[in-house]
Tab-separated table of C-alpha atoms in Angstrom:
chain	number	residue	atom	x	y	z
A	1	MET	CA	12.066	21.387	45.558
A	2	ALA	CA	8.583	20.542	46.948
A	3	GLN	CA	4.800	21.448	46.596
A	4	MET	CA	2.970	22.191	49.701
A	5	PRO	CA	-0.552	21.816	48.768
A	6	SER	CA	-3.572	22.150	51.409
A	7	GLY	CA	-4.022	19.163	53.417
A	8	GLY	CA	-0.516	17.592	52.335
A	9	GLY	CA	1.167	15.265	54.440
A	10	VAL	CA	5.029	14.806	55.186
A	11	THR	CA	5.898	13.368	51.637
A	12	GLN	CA	4.955	17.071	50.427
A	13	GLN	CA	7.844	18.612	52.478
A	14	CYS	CA	10.898	20.365	50.915
A	15	ILE	CA	13.847	19.160	52.978
A	16	PHE	CA	17.900	18.947	52.316
A	17	HIS	CA	20.192	16.816	54.436
A	18	VAL	CA	23.676	18.377	54.606
A	19	PRO	CA	26.041	15.210	54.934
A	20	ALA	CA	29.129	14.932	56.908
A	21	ASN	CA	32.359	16.645	55.761
A	22	HIS	CA	30.189	19.195	53.877
A	23	ASN	CA	28.741	22.610	54.373
A	24	PHE	CA	25.894	24.081	52.342
A	25	LEU	CA	25.976	27.657	51.297
A	26	ALA	CA	22.388	28.810	51.293
A	27	LYS	CA	22.250	31.602	48.445
A	28	ASN	CA	18.419	31.593	47.253
A	29	LEU	CA	14.707	30.865	48.153
A	30	TRP	CA	12.052	30.881	45.590
A	31	LEU	CA	8.329	30.678	46.287
A	32	ASN	CA	5.281	30.631	44.124
A	33	VAL	CA	1.782	31.023	45.737
A	34	LEU	CA	-0.742	29.321	43.427
A	35	ASN	CA	-3.670	31.033	44.969
A	36	ARG	CA	-2.448	34.764	44.338
A	37	GLY	CA	-5.181	37.241	45.094
A	38	LYS	CA	-6.936	35.111	47.583
A	39	ASN	CA	-6.440	37.396	50.758
A	40	ALA	CA	-4.316	34.742	52.657
A	41	GLU	CA	-1.480	35.690	55.030
A	42	LEU	CA	1.446	33.202	54.760
A	43	ASP	CA	4.413	32.839	57.085
A	44	VAL	CA	7.177	30.692	55.573
A	45	LYS	CA	10.338	29.790	57.288
A	46	LEU	CA	13.507	27.969	56.781
A	47	TRP	CA	14.358	25.856	59.713
A	48	VAL	CA	17.638	23.930	60.435
A	49	TYR	CA	18.311	21.136	62.643
A	50	SER	CA	21.678	20.049	63.762
A	51	ALA	CA	22.443	16.496	64.911
A	52	ILE	CA	25.796	17.696	66.161
A	53	SER	CA	24.226	20.256	68.793
A	54	ASN	CA	20.758	18.727	68.880
A	55	GLY	CA	19.466	22.189	68.235
A	56	LYS	CA	16.579	23.618	65.844
A	57	GLN	CA	16.988	27.173	64.559
A	58	ASN	CA	14.737	29.439	62.287
A	59	VAL	CA	17.369	30.683	59.868
A	60	PHE	CA	15.070	32.751	57.593
A	61	SER	CA	11.475	33.903	57.649
A	62	VAL	CA	9.300	35.968	55.324
A	63	GLY	CA	5.569	36.933	55.646
A	64	ILE	CA	3.600	36.994	52.388
A	65	ASP	CA	0.161	38.470	51.669
A	66	THR	CA	-1.314	36.730	48.606
A	67	ALA	CA	-3.527	39.602	47.753
A	68	LYS	CA	-0.546	41.624	46.982
A	69	ILE	CA	1.736	39.465	45.163
A	70	SER	CA	1.404	38.792	41.285
A	71	ALA	CA	4.444	36.595	40.497
A	72	PRO	CA	6.702	34.093	42.125
A	73	LEU	CA	8.893	35.471	44.628
A	74	ASP	CA	12.563	34.982	44.245
A	75	LEU	CA	14.253	35.880	47.500
A	76	GLU	CA	18.116	36.217	48.279
A	77	PRO	CA	19.570	36.762	51.592
A	78	ASN	CA	21.838	39.905	52.149
A	79	LEU	CA	24.605	37.609	52.380
A	80	PRO	CA	24.593	33.632	51.714
A	81	PHE	CA	24.894	32.080	54.824
A	82	PRO	CA	26.602	28.551	55.623
A	83	ILE	CA	24.625	25.498	56.844
A	84	THR	CA	26.906	23.113	58.666
A	85	GLU	CA	27.505	19.571	58.301
A	86	LYS	CA	25.160	17.044	59.659
A	87	THR	CA	22.052	19.115	59.398
A	88	VAL	CA	18.715	19.159	58.061
A	89	MET	CA	17.141	22.256	56.439
A	90	TRP	CA	13.529	22.561	55.451
A	91	LEU	CA	10.649	24.969	54.561
A	92	GLU	CA	7.703	25.389	56.534
A	93	ALA	CA	4.678	27.353	55.447
A	94	THR	CA	1.535	28.189	57.552
A	95	SER	CA	-1.326	30.317	56.539
A	96	ASP	CA	-4.520	31.869	58.157
A	97	THR	CA	-6.871	30.490	55.095
A	98	ASN	CA	-7.692	27.185	54.057
A	99	ASN	CA	-6.592	25.718	50.574
A	100	VAL	CA	-3.827	27.934	49.760
A	101	ILE	CA	-1.034	26.085	47.743
A	102	ILE	CA	2.603	27.348	47.689
A	103	ASN	CA	5.643	25.669	45.901
A	104	GLY	CA	9.029	26.251	47.336
A	105	ARG	CA	12.730	25.515	46.442
A	106	PHE	CA	16.047	26.609	48.331
A	107	SER	CA	19.405	26.518	46.509
A	108	GLY	CA	22.909	27.109	47.196
A	109	ILE	CA	26.268	25.642	46.979
A	110	LEU	CA	27.531	22.155	48.719
A	111	GLU	CA	31.091	22.371	49.579
A	112	ARG	CA	33.297	19.637	50.944
A	113	ILE	CA	35.188	20.431	54.077
A	114	LYS	CA	38.921	20.234	53.723
């Protein structure tokens, strides 16, 4: 869980490391834009980096128009998707307007590989 305020640095990132011998079943993404009604366009992405394949992949994206939302967004993918061991997943938010604040959280189930 993290807050990504305008001008925030790396300590404001929302990151999860999937340990060796585990998979993470991503089930939910929660976003709250604190500057609702501000006429800002946001692009929120969930990224995954694998230390095994040395590859980076965007696994989920959503565009948000802050002028049209009135409450936090609780997003669930159509099917929960697995994130494999030894990976890092993180949220990234970009905006076309300054001073937009967004809170984010992703959740799921961490399973030990048998």
